[in-house]
Amino acid sequence: MLIQTFRLWCGQILADLGAEVIKIERPQVGDDTRMWGPSWMPDQQGDATRESGYFQCANRNKYSVSVDIASAQGQEIIREIAKTADVVIENYKADSLAKYGLDYASLSALNPNVVYCSITGFGQDGPRALNENFKEIASPIKLSDTPVEYRNAPPQLGEHTQHILSRLKMADELHALKLQGIIDEEVA
C-alpha cells in the first residue's frame, strides 16, 4: 500500500503496476486538477461533466480519501494508514509535515519499514527549500535565475521521463533491500 498526497506521477505509475495507492485530498476542495479543463469527462449519455479528463487519467487505479491534515483527527487517520503502508510519497514544502507529526521521523517510528519519499521543488535544504514549487514555476526560474557563468548550455526544459523512471527504479531497489533487512537506515 502507498499513501500519496496531491498529483504525483510516480503514484500513477505504481497504481498502474498494481500497487494499492491511497491519494490524500483536501476536504471540500480535493486536488486542484479535478477542475482542470477542458477536456471534461463525458457522462453515460456522452455529455460533458465538470470532471477533468486530466484528473481522471492521472489518478486512475487510485483510491482517494479526503483528510484535513491540520486537524488531530486527520493526522490520526493518516498515521493509521501509514502503519501498514509500504511507501509514503509526499510533495509538501521541506519540513512542513513535521508540525503535524506526518514527517519521516514520525511515520517511521510507527512503521520502521516504510519507505518515505519527499518530493520538493527546491530540495530539502538550501535558500529556496521552504518555497512552494511546481514545474510551471521551476522552469522559468531556471531560465531567469541561473548565473551567467553557468549558462554554457541550454536549460533542460523538455521531457524528463527517463530521470523519473530511473528514480522510481532506485526507490524500488531500496525498498527491496530494506524489506530483506540488508539496509535499515534512512537513505538520503
Coordinates of N, CA and C in Angstrom, one line a residue:
M1 N 0.8 -1.2 0.0 CA 0.0 0.0 0.0 C 0.9 1.2 0.0
L2 N 0.4 2.3 -0.7 CA 1.2 3.5 -0.8 C 0.2 4.7 -0.5
I3 N 0.7 5.6 0.3 CA 0.0 6.8 0.6 C 0.6 7.9 -0.3
Q4 N -0.3 8.6 -1.0 CA 0.2 9.7 -1.9 C -0.6 11.0 -1.6
T5 N 0.1 12.1 -1.6 CA -0.5 13.3 -1.4 C -0.4 14.1 -2.8
F6 N -1.5 14.7 -3.2 CA -1.6 15.5 -4.4 C -1.2 14.7 -5.6
R7 N -0.8 15.4 -6.7 CA -0.7 14.9 -8.0 C 0.7 14.5 -8.4
L8 N 1.1 13.3 -8.0 CA 2.4 12.8 -8.3 C 2.4 11.7 -9.3
W9 N 3.1 11.8 -10.4 CA 3.1 10.9 -11.4 C 3.6 9.5 -11.0
C10 N 4.5 9.5 -10.0 CA 5.1 8.2 -9.6 C 4.0 7.3 -8.9
G11 N 3.0 8.0 -8.3 CA 1.9 7.2 -7.7 C 1.0 6.6 -8.8
Q12 N 0.8 7.4 -9.9 CA 0.1 6.8 -11.0 C 0.8 5.6 -11.6
I13 N 2.1 5.7 -11.8 CA 2.8 4.5 -12.3 C 2.7 3.3 -11.4
L14 N 2.9 3.5 -10.1 CA 2.8 2.4 -9.1 C 1.4 1.8 -9.1
A15 N 0.3 2.7 -9.2 CA -1.0 2.2 -9.3 C -1.2 1.4 -10.6
D16 N -0.7 1.8 -11.7 CA -0.8 1.1 -12.9 C -0.1 -0.3 -12.8
L17 N 1.0 -0.3 -12.0 CA 1.7 -1.6 -11.8 C 1.1 -2.5 -10.8
G18 N -0.1 -2.1 -10.2 CA -0.8 -2.9 -9.3 C -0.7 -2.5 -7.8
A19 N 0.0 -1.5 -7.5 CA 0.1 -1.1 -6.1 C -1.3 -0.5 -5.6
E20 N -1.6 -0.7 -4.4 CA -2.8 0.0 -3.8 C -2.4 1.4 -3.4
V21 N -2.8 2.4 -4.1 CA -2.4 3.7 -3.9 C -3.6 4.5 -3.3
I22 N -3.4 5.1 -2.1 CA -4.4 5.9 -1.4 C -4.0 7.3 -1.6
K23 N -4.7 8.1 -2.3 CA -4.4 9.5 -2.5 C -5.2 10.4 -1.5
I24 N -4.4 11.2 -0.8 CA -5.0 12.1 0.2 C -5.3 13.4 -0.4
E25 N -6.6 13.8 -0.3 CA -7.1 15.1 -0.8 C -7.6 16.0 0.2
R26 N -7.7 17.3 0.0 CA -8.2 18.2 0.9 C -9.7 18.2 0.9
P27 N -10.3 18.3 2.1 CA -11.8 18.3 2.2 C -12.4 19.5 1.5
Q28 N -13.5 19.3 0.9 CA -14.3 20.2 0.1 C -13.6 20.7 -1.2
V29 N -12.3 20.6 -1.3 CA -11.6 21.2 -2.4 C -11.1 20.0 -3.3
G30 N -10.5 19.1 -2.7 CA -9.8 18.0 -3.4 C -8.6 18.4 -4.1
D31 N -8.2 17.7 -5.1 CA -7.0 18.0 -5.9 C -7.4 19.1 -6.9
D32 N -6.5 20.1 -7.0 CA -6.8 21.2 -8.0 C -7.1 20.7 -9.4
T33 N -6.5 19.6 -9.7 CA -6.6 19.2 -11.1 C -8.0 18.6 -11.4
R34 N -8.8 18.4 -10.4 CA -10.2 18.0 -10.6 C -11.0 19.0 -11.5
M35 N -10.5 20.2 -11.4 CA -11.2 21.3 -12.1 C -10.4 21.8 -13.4
W36 N -9.4 21.1 -13.7 CA -8.6 21.5 -14.9 C -9.4 21.0 -16.2
G37 N -9.8 22.0 -16.9 CA -10.5 21.6 -18.1 C -10.3 22.7 -19.1
P38 N -10.8 22.6 -20.3 CA -11.3 21.3 -20.8 C -10.1 20.4 -21.0
S39 N -10.2 19.2 -21.2 CA -11.4 18.5 -21.6 C -12.1 17.9 -20.4
W40 N -13.4 17.8 -20.5 CA -14.2 17.3 -19.4 C -14.6 15.8 -19.8
M41 N -14.6 15.0 -18.8 CA -15.1 13.6 -19.0 C -16.5 13.6 -19.3
P42 N -16.9 12.7 -20.3 CA -18.4 12.6 -20.6 C -19.1 11.7 -19.6
D43 N -20.4 12.0 -19.4 CA -21.2 11.1 -18.6 C -21.7 9.9 -19.4
Q44 N -22.6 9.1 -18.9 CA -23.0 7.9 -19.6 C -23.8 8.3 -20.9
Q45 N -24.3 9.5 -21.0 CA -25.0 9.9 -22.2 C -24.1 10.6 -23.2
G46 N -22.8 10.8 -22.8 CA -21.9 11.4 -23.7 C -21.8 12.9 -23.5
D47 N -22.5 13.5 -22.5 CA -22.5 14.9 -22.3 C -21.3 15.2 -21.3
A48 N -20.7 16.4 -21.6 CA -19.6 16.8 -20.7 C -20.0 17.0 -19.3
T49 N -19.1 16.6 -18.4 CA -19.3 16.8 -17.0 C -18.4 17.9 -16.5
R50 N -18.3 18.1 -15.2 CA -17.2 19.0 -14.7 C -16.1 18.2 -14.1
E51 N -15.9 17.0 -14.6 CA -14.8 16.1 -14.1 C -13.7 16.2 -15.1
S52 N -12.5 16.6 -14.7 CA -11.4 16.9 -15.6 C -10.9 15.5 -16.1
G53 N -10.7 15.5 -17.4 CA -10.1 14.4 -18.1 C -8.7 14.2 -17.6
Y54 N -7.9 15.3 -17.4 CA -6.6 15.1 -16.8 C -6.6 14.4 -15.5
F55 N -7.5 14.9 -14.6 CA -7.5 14.3 -13.2 C -7.8 12.8 -13.3
Q56 N -8.8 12.5 -14.2 CA -9.2 11.1 -14.3 C -8.0 10.2 -14.8
C57 N -7.3 10.7 -15.7 CA -6.2 10.0 -16.3 C -5.0 9.9 -15.3
A58 N -4.7 11.0 -14.6 CA -3.6 11.0 -13.7 C -3.9 10.2 -12.4
N59 N -5.1 9.9 -12.1 CA -5.5 9.3 -10.9 C -6.2 7.9 -11.1
R60 N -6.0 7.4 -12.2 CA -6.7 6.1 -12.5 C -6.0 5.0 -11.6
N61 N -6.8 4.1 -11.2 CA -6.4 3.0 -10.4 C -6.0 3.4 -8.9
K62 N -6.4 4.6 -8.5 CA -6.1 5.0 -7.1 C -7.4 5.1 -6.3
Y63 N -7.2 4.9 -5.0 CA -8.3 5.2 -4.1 C -8.0 6.7 -3.7
S64 N -9.1 7.4 -3.2 CA -8.9 8.7 -2.8 C -9.7 8.9 -1.5
V65 N -9.1 9.6 -0.5 CA -9.7 9.9 0.7 C -9.5 11.4 1.0
S66 N -10.5 12.0 1.6 CA -10.5 13.4 1.9 C -10.1 13.5 3.4
V67 N -9.0 14.2 3.7 CA -8.4 14.3 5.0 C -7.9 15.7 5.3
D68 N -8.3 16.2 6.4 CA -7.7 17.5 6.8 C -6.5 17.3 7.7
I69 N -5.3 17.4 7.1 CA -4.1 17.1 7.8 C -3.8 18.1 8.9
A70 N -4.5 19.2 9.0 CA -4.3 20.2 10.0 C -5.1 19.8 11.3
S71 N -6.0 18.9 11.2 CA -6.8 18.5 12.3 C -6.2 17.3 13.0
A72 N -6.4 17.2 14.3 CA -5.9 16.0 15.0 C -6.5 14.7 14.5
Q73 N -7.8 14.7 14.1 CA -8.4 13.6 13.6 C -7.8 13.2 12.2
G74 N -7.6 14.2 11.4 CA -7.0 13.9 10.1 C -5.6 13.3 10.2
Q75 N -4.8 13.8 11.1 CA -3.5 13.3 11.4 C -3.5 11.9 11.8
E76 N -4.4 11.6 12.7 CA -4.6 10.2 13.2 C -5.0 9.3 12.1
I77 N -5.8 9.7 11.2 CA -6.2 8.9 10.1 C -5.0 8.5 9.2
I78 N -4.2 9.5 8.9 CA -3.0 9.3 8.1 C -2.0 8.4 8.8
R79 N -1.9 8.6 10.1 CA -0.9 7.7 10.9 C -1.4 6.2 10.9
E80 N -2.7 6.0 11.0 CA -3.3 4.7 11.0 C -3.0 4.0 9.6
I81 N -3.2 4.8 8.5 CA -2.9 4.2 7.2 C -1.4 3.9 7.1
A82 N -0.6 4.8 7.6 CA 0.9 4.7 7.4 C 1.4 3.5 8.2
K83 N 0.7 3.0 9.2 CA 1.2 1.9 10.0 C 1.3 0.6 9.1
T84 N 0.5 0.6 8.1 CA 0.6 -0.6 7.2 C 1.1 -0.3 5.8
A85 N 1.4 0.9 5.5 CA 1.9 1.4 4.2 C 3.3 0.9 3.9
D86 N 3.6 0.5 2.7 CA 4.9 0.2 2.3 C 5.7 1.5 1.9
V87 N 5.0 2.4 1.3 CA 5.6 3.7 0.8 C 4.7 4.8 1.1
V88 N 5.3 6.0 1.5 CA 4.6 7.2 1.6 C 5.3 8.2 0.7
I89 N 4.6 8.8 -0.2 CA 5.1 9.8 -1.1 C 4.4 11.1 -0.8
E90 N 5.1 12.2 -0.6 CA 4.5 13.5 -0.4 C 5.3 14.6 -1.1
N91 N 4.6 15.7 -1.4 CA 5.2 16.8 -2.1 C 4.9 18.1 -1.4
Y92 N 5.1 18.1 -0.1 CA 4.9 19.4 0.6 C 6.3 20.1 0.6
K93 N 6.2 21.4 1.1 CA 7.5 22.1 1.2 C 8.3 21.3 2.3
A94 N 9.7 21.5 2.1 CA 10.6 20.8 3.0 C 10.2 21.0 4.5
D95 N 10.2 20.0 5.3 CA 10.0 20.0 6.7 C 8.6 20.5 7.2
S96 N 7.6 20.7 6.2 CA 6.4 21.3 6.6 C 5.4 20.3 7.3
L97 N 5.7 19.0 7.1 CA 4.8 18.0 7.7 C 5.2 17.6 9.1
A98 N 6.4 18.0 9.6 CA 6.8 17.7 10.9 C 5.9 18.3 12.0
K99 N 5.3 19.5 11.7 CA 4.4 20.1 12.7 C 3.1 19.3 12.9
Y100 N 2.8 18.4 11.9 CA 1.6 17.6 12.0 C 2.0 16.2 12.5
G101 N 3.2 15.9 12.7 CA 3.7 14.6 13.0 C 3.5 13.6 11.9
L102 N 3.7 14.1 10.7 CA 3.5 13.3 9.5 C 4.8 13.2 8.6
D103 N 5.9 13.6 9.2 CA 7.2 13.5 8.5 C 7.8 12.1 8.6
Y104 N 8.9 12.0 8.0 CA 9.6 10.6 8.1 C 9.8 10.2 9.5
A105 N 10.4 11.0 10.3 CA 10.7 10.6 11.7 C 9.5 10.1 12.4
S106 N 8.4 10.8 12.3 CA 7.2 10.4 13.0 C 6.6 9.1 12.4
L107 N 6.5 9.0 11.1 CA 5.8 7.9 10.5 C 6.7 6.6 10.6
S108 N 8.0 6.8 10.5 CA 8.9 5.6 10.5 C 8.9 5.1 12.0
A109 N 8.6 5.9 13.0 CA 8.5 5.4 14.3 C 7.3 4.5 14.5
L110 N 6.3 4.7 13.7 CA 5.1 3.8 13.7 C 5.3 2.6 12.8
N111 N 6.0 2.8 11.8 CA 6.2 1.7 10.8 C 7.7 1.8 10.3
P112 N 8.6 1.1 11.0 CA 10.0 1.1 10.7 C 10.4 0.7 9.2
N113 N 9.5 0.0 8.6 CA 9.8 -0.5 7.2 C 9.3 0.4 6.1
V114 N 8.6 1.5 6.5 CA 8.1 2.4 5.5 C 9.2 3.1 4.7
V115 N 9.0 3.2 3.4 CA 9.8 4.0 2.5 C 9.2 5.3 2.4
Y116 N 9.8 6.4 2.7 CA 9.3 7.7 2.7 C 9.9 8.5 1.7
C117 N 9.2 9.0 0.7 CA 9.7 9.8 -0.4 C 9.2 11.2 -0.4
S118 N 10.0 12.1 -0.1 CA 9.6 13.5 -0.1 C 10.1 14.2 -1.4
I119 N 9.1 14.7 -2.2 CA 9.4 15.3 -3.4 C 9.2 16.8 -3.3
T120 N 10.2 17.6 -3.4 CA 10.1 19.0 -3.3 C 10.7 19.7 -4.5
G121 N 10.2 20.9 -4.8 CA 10.7 21.6 -5.9 C 12.1 22.1 -5.8
F122 N 12.5 22.4 -4.6 CA 13.8 23.0 -4.4 C 14.7 22.3 -3.4
G123 N 14.3 21.0 -3.2 CA 15.2 20.2 -2.3 C 14.8 20.4 -0.8
Q124 N 15.5 19.6 0.0 CA 15.3 19.6 1.5 C 16.0 20.8 2.2
D125 N 17.0 21.3 1.6 CA 17.7 22.4 2.2 C 18.2 23.4 1.1
G126 N 18.8 24.5 1.5 CA 19.2 25.5 0.5 C 18.3 26.7 0.6
P127 N 18.6 27.7 -0.1 CA 17.9 29.0 0.0 C 16.4 29.0 -0.3
R128 N 16.0 28.1 -1.2 CA 14.6 28.1 -1.6 C 13.8 26.8 -1.0
A129 N 14.4 26.1 -0.1 CA 13.8 24.8 0.3 C 12.4 25.0 0.9
L130 N 12.1 26.1 1.5 CA 10.8 26.3 2.1 C 9.8 27.0 1.2
N131 N 10.2 27.2 -0.1 CA 9.3 27.8 -1.0 C 8.4 26.8 -1.7
E132 N 7.2 27.2 -2.0 CA 6.3 26.3 -2.8 C 6.9 26.2 -4.2
N133 N 6.6 25.1 -4.9 CA 7.1 25.0 -6.3 C 6.3 23.9 -7.0
F134 N 6.1 24.2 -8.3 CA 5.6 23.3 -9.3 C 6.5 23.4 -10.5
K135 N 6.4 22.5 -11.4 CA 7.3 22.5 -12.6 C 7.0 23.8 -13.3
E136 N 5.8 24.3 -13.3 CA 5.4 25.5 -14.0 C 6.2 26.7 -13.4
I137 N 6.6 26.7 -12.2 CA 7.3 27.7 -11.5 C 8.8 27.5 -11.8
A138 N 9.3 26.2 -11.6 CA 10.7 25.9 -11.7 C 11.3 26.2 -13.0
S139 N 10.6 25.9 -14.1 CA 11.2 26.1 -15.4 C 11.5 27.6 -15.7
P140 N 10.6 28.5 -15.5 CA 11.0 29.9 -15.7 C 12.1 30.4 -14.7
I141 N 12.1 29.9 -13.5 CA 13.2 30.3 -12.6 C 14.5 29.8 -13.1
K142 N 14.5 28.6 -13.6 CA 15.7 28.0 -14.1 C 16.3 28.9 -15.3
L143 N 15.4 29.4 -16.1 CA 15.8 30.3 -17.2 C 16.3 31.6 -16.7
S144 N 15.6 32.2 -15.8 CA 16.0 33.6 -15.4 C 16.9 33.7 -14.2
D145 N 17.1 32.6 -13.5 CA 17.9 32.8 -12.2 C 19.2 32.0 -12.2
T146 N 19.6 31.4 -13.4 CA 20.8 30.8 -13.5 C 21.9 31.8 -13.7
P147 N 23.0 31.8 -12.8 CA 24.1 32.8 -13.0 C 24.7 32.6 -14.4
V148 N 25.1 33.8 -15.0 CA 25.6 33.8 -16.3 C 26.8 32.9 -16.5
E149 N 27.6 32.8 -15.5 CA 28.8 31.9 -15.6 C 28.5 30.4 -15.8
Y150 N 27.2 30.0 -15.4 CA 26.8 28.6 -15.6 C 25.9 28.4 -16.8
R151 N 25.7 29.4 -17.6 CA 24.8 29.3 -18.8 C 25.7 28.9 -20.0
N152 N 26.4 27.8 -19.9 CA 27.2 27.3 -21.0 C 26.4 26.3 -21.9
A153 N 25.2 26.0 -21.5 CA 24.4 25.0 -22.3 C 22.9 25.5 -22.1
P154 N 22.1 25.1 -23.1 CA 20.7 25.5 -23.0 C 20.1 24.8 -21.8
P155 N 19.1 25.4 -21.1 CA 18.5 24.7 -20.0 C 17.7 23.5 -20.5
Q156 N 17.6 22.5 -19.6 CA 16.8 21.3 -20.0 C 15.4 21.5 -19.5
L157 N 14.5 21.8 -20.4 CA 13.1 22.1 -20.0 C 12.1 21.0 -20.6
G158 N 12.6 20.1 -21.3 CA 11.8 19.2 -22.0 C 11.3 18.0 -21.2
E159 N 11.2 16.9 -21.8 CA 10.6 15.7 -21.2 C 11.7 15.0 -20.3
H160 N 11.3 14.6 -19.2 CA 12.2 14.1 -18.2 C 11.8 12.6 -17.7
T161 N 11.2 11.9 -18.6 CA 10.7 10.6 -18.2 C 11.8 9.7 -17.7
Q162 N 12.9 9.7 -18.5 CA 14.0 8.8 -18.1 C 14.5 9.0 -16.7
H163 N 14.5 10.3 -16.3 CA 15.0 10.6 -14.9 C 14.0 10.1 -13.9
I164 N 12.7 10.3 -14.2 CA 11.7 9.9 -13.3 C 11.7 8.4 -13.1
L165 N 11.8 7.7 -14.2 CA 11.7 6.2 -14.2 C 13.0 5.7 -13.5
S166 N 14.1 6.3 -13.7 CA 15.3 5.8 -13.0 C 15.2 6.0 -11.5
R167 N 14.6 7.1 -11.1 CA 14.5 7.3 -9.7 C 13.4 6.3 -9.1
L168 N 12.4 6.0 -9.9 CA 11.4 5.0 -9.4 C 12.1 3.7 -9.3
K169 N 12.9 3.3 -10.2 CA 13.6 2.0 -10.1 C 14.5 2.0 -8.9
M170 N 15.2 3.1 -8.6 CA 16.1 3.2 -7.4 C 15.2 3.0 -6.2
A171 N 14.1 3.7 -6.1 CA 13.2 3.6 -4.9 C 12.8 2.1 -4.7
D172 N 12.5 1.4 -5.8 CA 12.1 0.0 -5.8 C 13.2 -0.8 -5.2
E173 N 14.4 -0.6 -5.7 CA 15.6 -1.4 -5.2 C 15.8 -1.1 -3.7
L174 N 15.8 0.2 -3.3 CA 16.0 0.5 -1.9 C 14.9 -0.2 -1.0
H175 N 13.7 -0.1 -1.5 CA 12.6 -0.8 -0.7 C 12.9 -2.3 -0.6
A176 N 13.3 -2.9 -1.7 CA 13.5 -4.4 -1.6 C 14.7 -4.7 -0.7
L177 N 15.7 -3.8 -0.7 CA 16.8 -4.0 0.3 C 16.4 -3.9 1.7
K178 N 15.5 -2.9 1.9 CA 15.0 -2.6 3.3 C 14.2 -3.8 3.8
L179 N 13.3 -4.3 2.9 CA 12.4 -5.5 3.3 C 13.3 -6.7 3.6
Q180 N 14.4 -6.9 2.9 CA 15.3 -8.0 3.1 C 16.2 -7.8 4.3
G181 N 16.1 -6.7 4.9 CA 17.0 -6.4 6.1 C 18.4 -6.1 5.7
I182 N 18.7 -5.8 4.5 CA 20.1 -5.5 4.0 C 20.4 -4.1 4.4
I183 N 19.4 -3.2 4.4 CA 19.6 -1.8 4.9 C 18.5 -1.6 5.9
D184 N 18.8 -0.7 6.9 CA 17.8 -0.5 7.9 C 17.8 1.0 8.3
E185 N 18.5 1.8 7.6 CA 18.5 3.3 7.9 C 17.9 4.1 6.8
E186 N 17.6 5.3 7.1 CA 17.1 6.3 6.1 C 18.2 6.5 5.1
V187 N 17.8 6.4 3.8 CA 18.8 6.7 2.7 C 18.4 8.0 2.1
A188 N 19.4 8.9 2.2 CA 19.1 10.3 1.6 C 19.4 10.4 0.2

